[in-house]
mmCIF file of C-alpha atoms and ligand atoms in Angstrom:
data_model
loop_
_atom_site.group_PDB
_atom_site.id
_atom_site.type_symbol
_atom_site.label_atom_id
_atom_site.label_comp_id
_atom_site.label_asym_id
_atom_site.label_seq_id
_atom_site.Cartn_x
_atom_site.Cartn_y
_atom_site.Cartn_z
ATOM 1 C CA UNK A 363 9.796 17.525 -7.362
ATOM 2 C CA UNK A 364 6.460 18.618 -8.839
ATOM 3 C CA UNK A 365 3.610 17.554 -7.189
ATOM 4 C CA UNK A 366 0.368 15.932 -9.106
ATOM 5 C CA UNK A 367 -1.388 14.448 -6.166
ATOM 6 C CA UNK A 368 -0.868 16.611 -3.323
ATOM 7 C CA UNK A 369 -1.079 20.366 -2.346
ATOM 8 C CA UNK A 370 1.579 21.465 0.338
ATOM 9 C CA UNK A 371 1.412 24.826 1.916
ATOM 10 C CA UNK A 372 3.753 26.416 4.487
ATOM 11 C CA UNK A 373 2.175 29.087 6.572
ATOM 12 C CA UNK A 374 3.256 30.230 9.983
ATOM 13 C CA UNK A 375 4.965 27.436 11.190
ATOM 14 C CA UNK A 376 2.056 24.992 9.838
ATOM 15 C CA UNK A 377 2.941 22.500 7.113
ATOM 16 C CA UNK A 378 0.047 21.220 5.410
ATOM 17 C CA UNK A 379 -0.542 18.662 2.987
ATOM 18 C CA UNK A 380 -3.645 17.694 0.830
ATOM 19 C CA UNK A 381 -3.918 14.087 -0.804
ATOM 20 C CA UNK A 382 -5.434 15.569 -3.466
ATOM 21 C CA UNK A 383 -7.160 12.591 -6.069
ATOM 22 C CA UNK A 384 -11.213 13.432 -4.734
ATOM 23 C CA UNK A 385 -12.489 11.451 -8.163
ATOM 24 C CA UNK A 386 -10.611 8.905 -6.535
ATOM 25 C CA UNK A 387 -11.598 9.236 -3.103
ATOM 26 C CA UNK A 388 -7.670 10.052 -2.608
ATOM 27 C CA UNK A 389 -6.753 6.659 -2.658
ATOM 28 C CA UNK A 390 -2.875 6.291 -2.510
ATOM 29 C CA UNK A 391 -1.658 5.319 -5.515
ATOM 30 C CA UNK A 392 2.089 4.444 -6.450
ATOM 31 C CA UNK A 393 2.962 8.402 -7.551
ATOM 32 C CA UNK A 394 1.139 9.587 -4.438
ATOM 33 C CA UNK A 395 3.483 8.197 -1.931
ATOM 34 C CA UNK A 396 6.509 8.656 -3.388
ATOM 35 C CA UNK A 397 5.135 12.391 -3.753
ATOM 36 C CA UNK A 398 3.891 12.311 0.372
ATOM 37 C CA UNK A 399 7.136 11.018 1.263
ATOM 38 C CA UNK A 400 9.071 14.325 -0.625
ATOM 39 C CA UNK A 401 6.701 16.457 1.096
ATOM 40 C CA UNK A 402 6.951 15.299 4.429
ATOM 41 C CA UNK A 403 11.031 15.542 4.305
ATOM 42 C CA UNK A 404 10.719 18.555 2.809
ATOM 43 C CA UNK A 405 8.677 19.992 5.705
ATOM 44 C CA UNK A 406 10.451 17.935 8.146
ATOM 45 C CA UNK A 407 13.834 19.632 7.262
ATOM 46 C CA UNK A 408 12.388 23.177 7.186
ATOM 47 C CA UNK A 409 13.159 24.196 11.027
ATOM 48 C CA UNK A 410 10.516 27.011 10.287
ATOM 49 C CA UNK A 411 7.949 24.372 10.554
ATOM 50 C CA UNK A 412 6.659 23.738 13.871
ATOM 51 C CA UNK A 413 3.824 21.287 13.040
ATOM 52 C CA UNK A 414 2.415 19.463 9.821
ATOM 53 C CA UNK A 415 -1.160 18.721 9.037
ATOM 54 C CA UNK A 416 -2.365 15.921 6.792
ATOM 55 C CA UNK A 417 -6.094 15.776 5.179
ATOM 56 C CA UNK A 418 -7.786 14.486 1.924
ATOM 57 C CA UNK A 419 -9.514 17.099 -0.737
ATOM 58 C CA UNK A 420 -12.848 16.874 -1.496
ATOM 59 C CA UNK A 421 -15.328 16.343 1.152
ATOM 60 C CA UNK A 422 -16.040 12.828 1.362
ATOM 61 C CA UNK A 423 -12.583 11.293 2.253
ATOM 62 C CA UNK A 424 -9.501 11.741 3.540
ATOM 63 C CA UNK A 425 -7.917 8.151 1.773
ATOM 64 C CA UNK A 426 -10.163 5.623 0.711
ATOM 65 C CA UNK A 427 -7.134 3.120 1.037
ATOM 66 C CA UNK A 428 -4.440 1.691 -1.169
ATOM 67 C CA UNK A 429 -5.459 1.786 -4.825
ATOM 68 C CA UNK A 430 -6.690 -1.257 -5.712
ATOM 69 C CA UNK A 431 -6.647 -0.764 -9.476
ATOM 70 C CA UNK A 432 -2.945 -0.633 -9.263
ATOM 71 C CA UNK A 433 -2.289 -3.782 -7.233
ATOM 72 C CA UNK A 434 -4.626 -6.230 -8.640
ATOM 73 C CA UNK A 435 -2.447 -8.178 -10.627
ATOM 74 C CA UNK A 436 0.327 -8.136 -8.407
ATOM 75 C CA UNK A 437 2.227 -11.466 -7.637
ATOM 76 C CA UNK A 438 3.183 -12.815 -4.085
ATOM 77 C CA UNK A 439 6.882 -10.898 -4.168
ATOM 78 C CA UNK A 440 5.197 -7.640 -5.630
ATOM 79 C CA UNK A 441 2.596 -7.705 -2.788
ATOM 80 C CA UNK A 442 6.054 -7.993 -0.637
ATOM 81 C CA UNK A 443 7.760 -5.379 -1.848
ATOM 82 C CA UNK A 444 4.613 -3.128 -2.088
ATOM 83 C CA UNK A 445 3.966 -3.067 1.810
ATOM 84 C CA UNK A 446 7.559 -3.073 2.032
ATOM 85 C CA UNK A 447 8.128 0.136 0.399
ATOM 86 C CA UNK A 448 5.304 2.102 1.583
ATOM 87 C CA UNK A 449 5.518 1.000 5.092
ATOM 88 C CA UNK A 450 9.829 2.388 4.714
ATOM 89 C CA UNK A 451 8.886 5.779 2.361
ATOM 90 C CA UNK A 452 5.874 7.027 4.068
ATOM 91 C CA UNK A 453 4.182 4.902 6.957
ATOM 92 C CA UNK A 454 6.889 4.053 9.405
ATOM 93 C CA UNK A 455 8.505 7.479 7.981
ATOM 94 C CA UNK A 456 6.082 9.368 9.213
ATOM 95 C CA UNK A 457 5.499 7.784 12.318
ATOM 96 C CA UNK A 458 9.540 8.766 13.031
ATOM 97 C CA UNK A 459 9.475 12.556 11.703
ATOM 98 C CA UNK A 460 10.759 15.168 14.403
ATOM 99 C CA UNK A 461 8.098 17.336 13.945
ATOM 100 C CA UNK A 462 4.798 16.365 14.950
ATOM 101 C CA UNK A 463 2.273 15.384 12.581
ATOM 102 C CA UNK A 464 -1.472 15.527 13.281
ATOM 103 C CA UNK A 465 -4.484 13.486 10.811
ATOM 104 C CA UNK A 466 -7.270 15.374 9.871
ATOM 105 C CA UNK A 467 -9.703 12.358 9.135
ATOM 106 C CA UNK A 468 -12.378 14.435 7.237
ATOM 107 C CA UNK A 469 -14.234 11.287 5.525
ATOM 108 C CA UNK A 470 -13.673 7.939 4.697
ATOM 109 C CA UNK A 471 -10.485 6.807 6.109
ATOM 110 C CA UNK A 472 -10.044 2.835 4.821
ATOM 111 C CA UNK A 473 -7.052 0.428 4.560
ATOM 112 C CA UNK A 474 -4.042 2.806 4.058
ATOM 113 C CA UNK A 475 -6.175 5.714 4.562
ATOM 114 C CA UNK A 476 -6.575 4.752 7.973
ATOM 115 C CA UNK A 477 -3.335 2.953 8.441
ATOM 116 C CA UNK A 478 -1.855 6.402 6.995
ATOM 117 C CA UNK A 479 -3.547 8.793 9.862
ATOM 118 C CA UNK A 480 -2.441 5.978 12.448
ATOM 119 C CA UNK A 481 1.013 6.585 11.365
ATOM 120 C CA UNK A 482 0.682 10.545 12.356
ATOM 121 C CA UNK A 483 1.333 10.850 15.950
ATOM 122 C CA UNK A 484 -2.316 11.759 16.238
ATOM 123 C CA UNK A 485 -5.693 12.012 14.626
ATOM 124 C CA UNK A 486 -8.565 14.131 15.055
ATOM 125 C CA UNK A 487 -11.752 13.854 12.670
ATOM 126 C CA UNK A 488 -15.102 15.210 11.540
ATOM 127 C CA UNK A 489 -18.616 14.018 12.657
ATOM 128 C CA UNK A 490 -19.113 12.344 8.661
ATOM 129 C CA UNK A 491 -15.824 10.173 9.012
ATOM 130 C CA UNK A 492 -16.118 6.715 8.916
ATOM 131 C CA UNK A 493 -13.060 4.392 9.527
ATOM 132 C CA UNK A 494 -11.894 0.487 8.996
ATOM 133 C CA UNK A 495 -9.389 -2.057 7.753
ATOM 134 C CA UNK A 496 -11.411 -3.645 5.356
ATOM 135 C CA UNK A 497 -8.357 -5.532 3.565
ATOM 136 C CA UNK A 498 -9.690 -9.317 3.896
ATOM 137 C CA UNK A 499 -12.986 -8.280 2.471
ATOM 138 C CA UNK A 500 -10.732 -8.240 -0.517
ATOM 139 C CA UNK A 501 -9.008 -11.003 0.442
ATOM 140 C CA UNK A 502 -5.325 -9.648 1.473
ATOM 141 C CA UNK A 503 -4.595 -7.828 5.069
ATOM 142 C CA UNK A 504 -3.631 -4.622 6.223
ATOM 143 C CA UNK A 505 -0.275 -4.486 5.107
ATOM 144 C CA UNK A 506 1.078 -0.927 5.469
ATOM 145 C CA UNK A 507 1.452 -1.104 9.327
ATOM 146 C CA UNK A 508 -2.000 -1.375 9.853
ATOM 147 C CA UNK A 509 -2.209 -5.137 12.058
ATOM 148 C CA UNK A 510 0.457 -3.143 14.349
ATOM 149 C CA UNK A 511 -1.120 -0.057 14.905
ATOM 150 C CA UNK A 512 -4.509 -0.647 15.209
ATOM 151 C CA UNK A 513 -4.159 -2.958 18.107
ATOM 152 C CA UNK A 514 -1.375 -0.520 19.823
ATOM 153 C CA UNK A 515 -4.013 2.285 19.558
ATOM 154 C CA UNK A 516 -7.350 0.750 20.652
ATOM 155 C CA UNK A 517 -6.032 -2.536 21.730
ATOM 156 C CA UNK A 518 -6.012 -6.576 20.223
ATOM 157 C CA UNK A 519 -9.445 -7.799 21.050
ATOM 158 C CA UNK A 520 -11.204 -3.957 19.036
ATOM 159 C CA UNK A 521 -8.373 -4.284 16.591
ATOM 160 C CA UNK A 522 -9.269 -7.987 15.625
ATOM 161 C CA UNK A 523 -13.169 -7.360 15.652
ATOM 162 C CA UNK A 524 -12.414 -4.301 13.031
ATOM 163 C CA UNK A 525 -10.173 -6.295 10.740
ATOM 164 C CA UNK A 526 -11.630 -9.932 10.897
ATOM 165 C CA UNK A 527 -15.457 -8.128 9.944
ATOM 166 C CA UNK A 528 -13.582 -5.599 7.798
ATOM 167 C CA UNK A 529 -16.421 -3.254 9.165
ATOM 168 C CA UNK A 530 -16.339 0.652 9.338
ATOM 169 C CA UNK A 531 -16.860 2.690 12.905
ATOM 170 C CA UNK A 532 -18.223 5.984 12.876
ATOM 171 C CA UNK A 533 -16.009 9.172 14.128
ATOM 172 C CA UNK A 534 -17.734 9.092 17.794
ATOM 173 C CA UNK A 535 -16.632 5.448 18.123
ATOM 174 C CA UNK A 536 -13.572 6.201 16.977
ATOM 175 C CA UNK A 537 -13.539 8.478 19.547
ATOM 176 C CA UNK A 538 -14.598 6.050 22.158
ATOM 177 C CA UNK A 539 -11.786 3.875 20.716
ATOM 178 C CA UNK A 540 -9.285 5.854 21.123
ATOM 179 C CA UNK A 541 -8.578 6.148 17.939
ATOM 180 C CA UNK A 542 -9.034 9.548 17.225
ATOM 181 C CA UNK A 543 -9.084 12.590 20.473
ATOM 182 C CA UNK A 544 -11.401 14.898 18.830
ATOM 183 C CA UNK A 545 -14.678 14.623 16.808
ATOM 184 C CA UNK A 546 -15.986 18.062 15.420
ATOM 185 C CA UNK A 547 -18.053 19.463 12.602
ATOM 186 C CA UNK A 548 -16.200 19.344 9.242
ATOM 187 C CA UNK A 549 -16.532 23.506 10.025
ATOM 188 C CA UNK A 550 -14.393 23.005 12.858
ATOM 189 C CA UNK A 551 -11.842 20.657 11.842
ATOM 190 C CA UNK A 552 -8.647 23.346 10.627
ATOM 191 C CA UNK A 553 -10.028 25.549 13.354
ATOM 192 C CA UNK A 554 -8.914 22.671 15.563
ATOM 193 C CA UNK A 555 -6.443 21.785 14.531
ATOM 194 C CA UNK A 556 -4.839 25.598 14.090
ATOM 195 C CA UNK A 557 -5.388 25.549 18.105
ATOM 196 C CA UNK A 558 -3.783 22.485 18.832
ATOM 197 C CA UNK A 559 -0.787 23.484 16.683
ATOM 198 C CA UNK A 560 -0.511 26.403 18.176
ATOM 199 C CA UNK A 561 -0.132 25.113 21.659
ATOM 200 C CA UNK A 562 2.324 22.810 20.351
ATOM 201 C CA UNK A 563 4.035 25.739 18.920
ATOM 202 C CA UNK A 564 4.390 27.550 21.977
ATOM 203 C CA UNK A 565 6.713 24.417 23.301
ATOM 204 C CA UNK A 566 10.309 23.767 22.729
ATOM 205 C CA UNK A 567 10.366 21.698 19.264
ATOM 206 C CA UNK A 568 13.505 20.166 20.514
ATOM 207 C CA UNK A 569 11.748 18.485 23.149
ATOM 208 C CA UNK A 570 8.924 17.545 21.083
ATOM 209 C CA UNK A 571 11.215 15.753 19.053
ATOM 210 C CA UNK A 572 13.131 13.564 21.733
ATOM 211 C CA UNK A 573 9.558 13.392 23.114
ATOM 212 C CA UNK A 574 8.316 11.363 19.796
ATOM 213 C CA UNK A 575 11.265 9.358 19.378
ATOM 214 C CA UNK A 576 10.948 8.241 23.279
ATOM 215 C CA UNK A 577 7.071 7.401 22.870
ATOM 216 C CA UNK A 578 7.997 5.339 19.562
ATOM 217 C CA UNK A 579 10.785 3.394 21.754
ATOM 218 C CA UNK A 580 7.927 1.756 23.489
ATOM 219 C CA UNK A 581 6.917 0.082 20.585
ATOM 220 C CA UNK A 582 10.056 -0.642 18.631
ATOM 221 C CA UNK A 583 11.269 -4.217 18.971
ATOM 222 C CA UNK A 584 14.192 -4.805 20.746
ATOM 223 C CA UNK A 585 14.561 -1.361 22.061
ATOM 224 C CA UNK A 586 13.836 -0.503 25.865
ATOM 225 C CA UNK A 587 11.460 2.815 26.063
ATOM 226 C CA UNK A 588 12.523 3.486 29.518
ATOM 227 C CA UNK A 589 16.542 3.939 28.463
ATOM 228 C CA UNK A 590 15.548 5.889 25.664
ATOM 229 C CA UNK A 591 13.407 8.107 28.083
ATOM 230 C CA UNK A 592 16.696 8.574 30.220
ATOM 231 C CA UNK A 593 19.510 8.924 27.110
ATOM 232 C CA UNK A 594 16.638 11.846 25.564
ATOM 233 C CA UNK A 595 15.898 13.072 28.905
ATOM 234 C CA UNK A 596 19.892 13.607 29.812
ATOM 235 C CA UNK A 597 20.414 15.042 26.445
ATOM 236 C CA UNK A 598 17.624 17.973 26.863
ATOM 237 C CA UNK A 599 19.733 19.143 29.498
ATOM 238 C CA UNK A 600 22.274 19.929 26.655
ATOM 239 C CA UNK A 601 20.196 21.963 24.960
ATOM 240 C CA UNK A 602 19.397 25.807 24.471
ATOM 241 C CA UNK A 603 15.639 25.245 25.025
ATOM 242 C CA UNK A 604 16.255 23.418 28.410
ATOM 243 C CA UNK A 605 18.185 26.745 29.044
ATOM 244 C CA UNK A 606 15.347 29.021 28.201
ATOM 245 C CA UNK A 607 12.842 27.382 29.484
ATOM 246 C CA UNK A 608 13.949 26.753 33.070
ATOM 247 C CA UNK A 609 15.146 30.296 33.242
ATOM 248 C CA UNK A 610 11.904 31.756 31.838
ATOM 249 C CA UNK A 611 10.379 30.322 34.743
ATOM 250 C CA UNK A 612 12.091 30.704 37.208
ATOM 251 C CA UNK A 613 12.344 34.512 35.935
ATOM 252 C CA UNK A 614 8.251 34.554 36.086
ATOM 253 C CA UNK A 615 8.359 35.082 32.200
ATOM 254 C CA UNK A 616 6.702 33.171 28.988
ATOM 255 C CA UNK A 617 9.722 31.148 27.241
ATOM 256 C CA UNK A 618 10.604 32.074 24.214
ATOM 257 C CA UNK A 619 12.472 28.910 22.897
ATOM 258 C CA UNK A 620 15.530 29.261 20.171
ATOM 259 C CA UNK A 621 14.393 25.852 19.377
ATOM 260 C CA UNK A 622 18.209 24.676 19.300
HETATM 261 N N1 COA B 366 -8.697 2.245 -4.823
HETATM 262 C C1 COA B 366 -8.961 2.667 -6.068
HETATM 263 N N2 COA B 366 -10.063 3.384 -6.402
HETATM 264 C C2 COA B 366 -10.896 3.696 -5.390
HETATM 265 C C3 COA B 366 -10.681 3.296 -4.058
HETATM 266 C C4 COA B 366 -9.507 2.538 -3.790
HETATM 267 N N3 COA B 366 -9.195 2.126 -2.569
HETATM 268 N N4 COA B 366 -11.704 3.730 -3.298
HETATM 269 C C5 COA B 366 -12.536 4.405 -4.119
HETATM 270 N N5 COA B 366 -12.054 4.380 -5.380
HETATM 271 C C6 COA B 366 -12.644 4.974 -6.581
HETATM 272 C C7 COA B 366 -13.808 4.167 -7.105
HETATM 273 O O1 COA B 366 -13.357 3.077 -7.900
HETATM 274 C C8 COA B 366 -14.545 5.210 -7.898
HETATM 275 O O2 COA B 366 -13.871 5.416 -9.120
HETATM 276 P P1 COA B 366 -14.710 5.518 -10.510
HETATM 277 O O3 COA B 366 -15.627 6.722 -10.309
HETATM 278 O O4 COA B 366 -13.662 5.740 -11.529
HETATM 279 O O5 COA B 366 -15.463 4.239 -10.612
HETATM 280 C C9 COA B 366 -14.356 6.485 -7.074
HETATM 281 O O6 COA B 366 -13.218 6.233 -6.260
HETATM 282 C C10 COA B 366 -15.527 6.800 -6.161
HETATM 283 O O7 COA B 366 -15.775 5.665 -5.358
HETATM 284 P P2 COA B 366 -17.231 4.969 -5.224
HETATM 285 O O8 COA B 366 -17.008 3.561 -4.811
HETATM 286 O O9 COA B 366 -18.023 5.212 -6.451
HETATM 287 O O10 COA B 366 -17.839 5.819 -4.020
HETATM 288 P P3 COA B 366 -18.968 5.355 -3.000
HETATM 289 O O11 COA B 366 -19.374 6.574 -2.266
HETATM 290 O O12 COA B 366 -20.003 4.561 -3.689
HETATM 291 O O13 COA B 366 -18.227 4.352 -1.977
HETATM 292 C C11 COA B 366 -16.413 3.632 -0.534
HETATM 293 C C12 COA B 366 -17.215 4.833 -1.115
HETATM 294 C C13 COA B 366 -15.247 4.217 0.248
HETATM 295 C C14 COA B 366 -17.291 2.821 0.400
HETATM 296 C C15 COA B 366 -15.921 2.743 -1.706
HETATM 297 O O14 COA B 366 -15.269 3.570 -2.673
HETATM 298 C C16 COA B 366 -14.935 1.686 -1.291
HETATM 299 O O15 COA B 366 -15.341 0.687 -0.705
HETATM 300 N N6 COA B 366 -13.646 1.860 -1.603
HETATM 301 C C17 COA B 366 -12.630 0.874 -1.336
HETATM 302 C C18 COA B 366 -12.268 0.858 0.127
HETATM 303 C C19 COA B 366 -11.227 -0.195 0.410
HETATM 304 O O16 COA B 366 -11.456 -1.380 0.301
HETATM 305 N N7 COA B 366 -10.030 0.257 0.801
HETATM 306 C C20 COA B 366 -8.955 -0.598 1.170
HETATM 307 C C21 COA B 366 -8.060 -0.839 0.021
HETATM 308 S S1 COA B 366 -6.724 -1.891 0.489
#
């Protein structure tokens, strides 16, 4: 698939991808989702890559939200289907990738901006981001995951207060939130995130992976986190990274993992 909307580059073990509309303020249209979705499987099945990082060009936002010129004039059932699709093809997608996937919020993360970089398994932003739900200022609600995340992140009273003013918090109170773990100068932001990929690297990718899926038990209906745990836990055991790295250390040595 050719890509319009979005760079990807593959470097080292780092996938990265750029939403790349900045006249737009990146805001996800139709074509750009169904183009984030390729690239994230396509990074997700390459085993050489160990982590992916998501940002917006430009130097004012990472997503400015759904686009609203393209959903306008939708009826009740295409509203339906439009969260339904997204949330299936990239937001809950995301959220259940193997490999770990880490926001770069470097500007205005908004409605499925934000509810996009709460999907990643984590988020980390620059000093000039500003973040919010601000769906039912235009009279609709978060609908791409956002009314589930938010509140799992930085809990239901914060969550509420953010969507029911459809106000924007700054990166340090984002911070303060929980919502992000780092704030740094837009200078810093790759350089931060390079680091915390590469201690991620330096782990077994196998575990990473049954690590995710066991954290996302906890809030999948129906499922019990705590028997996932176990059934991942057990099955590590199996594995040729469990085999490295208990050796390595009780041999006094640095693992390194086949990732298998
Ligand atoms: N959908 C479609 N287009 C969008 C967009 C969105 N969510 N957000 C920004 N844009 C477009 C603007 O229409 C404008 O396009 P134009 O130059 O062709 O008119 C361009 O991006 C630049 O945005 P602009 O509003 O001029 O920038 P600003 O600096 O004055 O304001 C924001 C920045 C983020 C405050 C403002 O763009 C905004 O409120 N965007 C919508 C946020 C939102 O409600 N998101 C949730 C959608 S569900």
């Amino acid at each position: 698939m050719n890509f319009e909307n979005i760079l990807v580059d593959n470097n080292n073990g780092l996938g990265t991808i750029t939403i790349n509309r900045p006249k737009k303020l990146n805001a996800l249209n139709k074509a750009t989702i169904e183009e984030l979705h390729h690239a994230f499987k396509n990074l997700n099945e390459d085993k050489s890559v160990k982590v992916i990082l998501i940002t917006g060009s430009g130097e004012k936002a990472f997503v400015a939200g759904a686009d609203i010129s393209e959903f306008a004039h939708f009826s009740v059932q295409d509203g339906g289907k439009l969260a339904a699709k997204g949330q299936e093809i990239l937001f809950d997608f995301v959220e259940n990738l193997s490999t770990p996937v880490i926001a770069l919020v470097n500007g205005f993360a908004l409605g499925g901006g934000l509810e996009l970089a709460m999907a990643c398994h984590f988020r980390i932003a620059s000093d000039n981001a500003k973040m919010g739900l601000p769906e039912t200022s235009l009279g609709v609600i978060p609908g791409y995951g956002g009314t589930q995340r938010l509140p799992q992140l930085i809990g239901k009273g914060k969550a509420m207060e953010l969507i029911m003013t459809a106000g924007m918090i700054s990166a340090d109170e984002a911070k303060e939130y929980g919502l992000v773990n780092y704030v740094v100068t837009p200078e810093d932001l790759f350089p931060l995130a390079e680091r915390l990929a590469g201690k991620i690297m330096r782990n077994s990718s196998v575990a990473i992976s049954k690590a995710i899926n066991a954290v996302n038990a906890n809030f999948k209906d129906g499922v019990n986190g705590f028997n996932t745990e176990i059934e991942q836990f057990g099955a590590c055991f199996g594995t040729a990274d469990f085999k490295e790295g208990t050796t390595a250390f009780l041999e006094k040595r640095k693992a390194t993992f086949p990732n298998k």
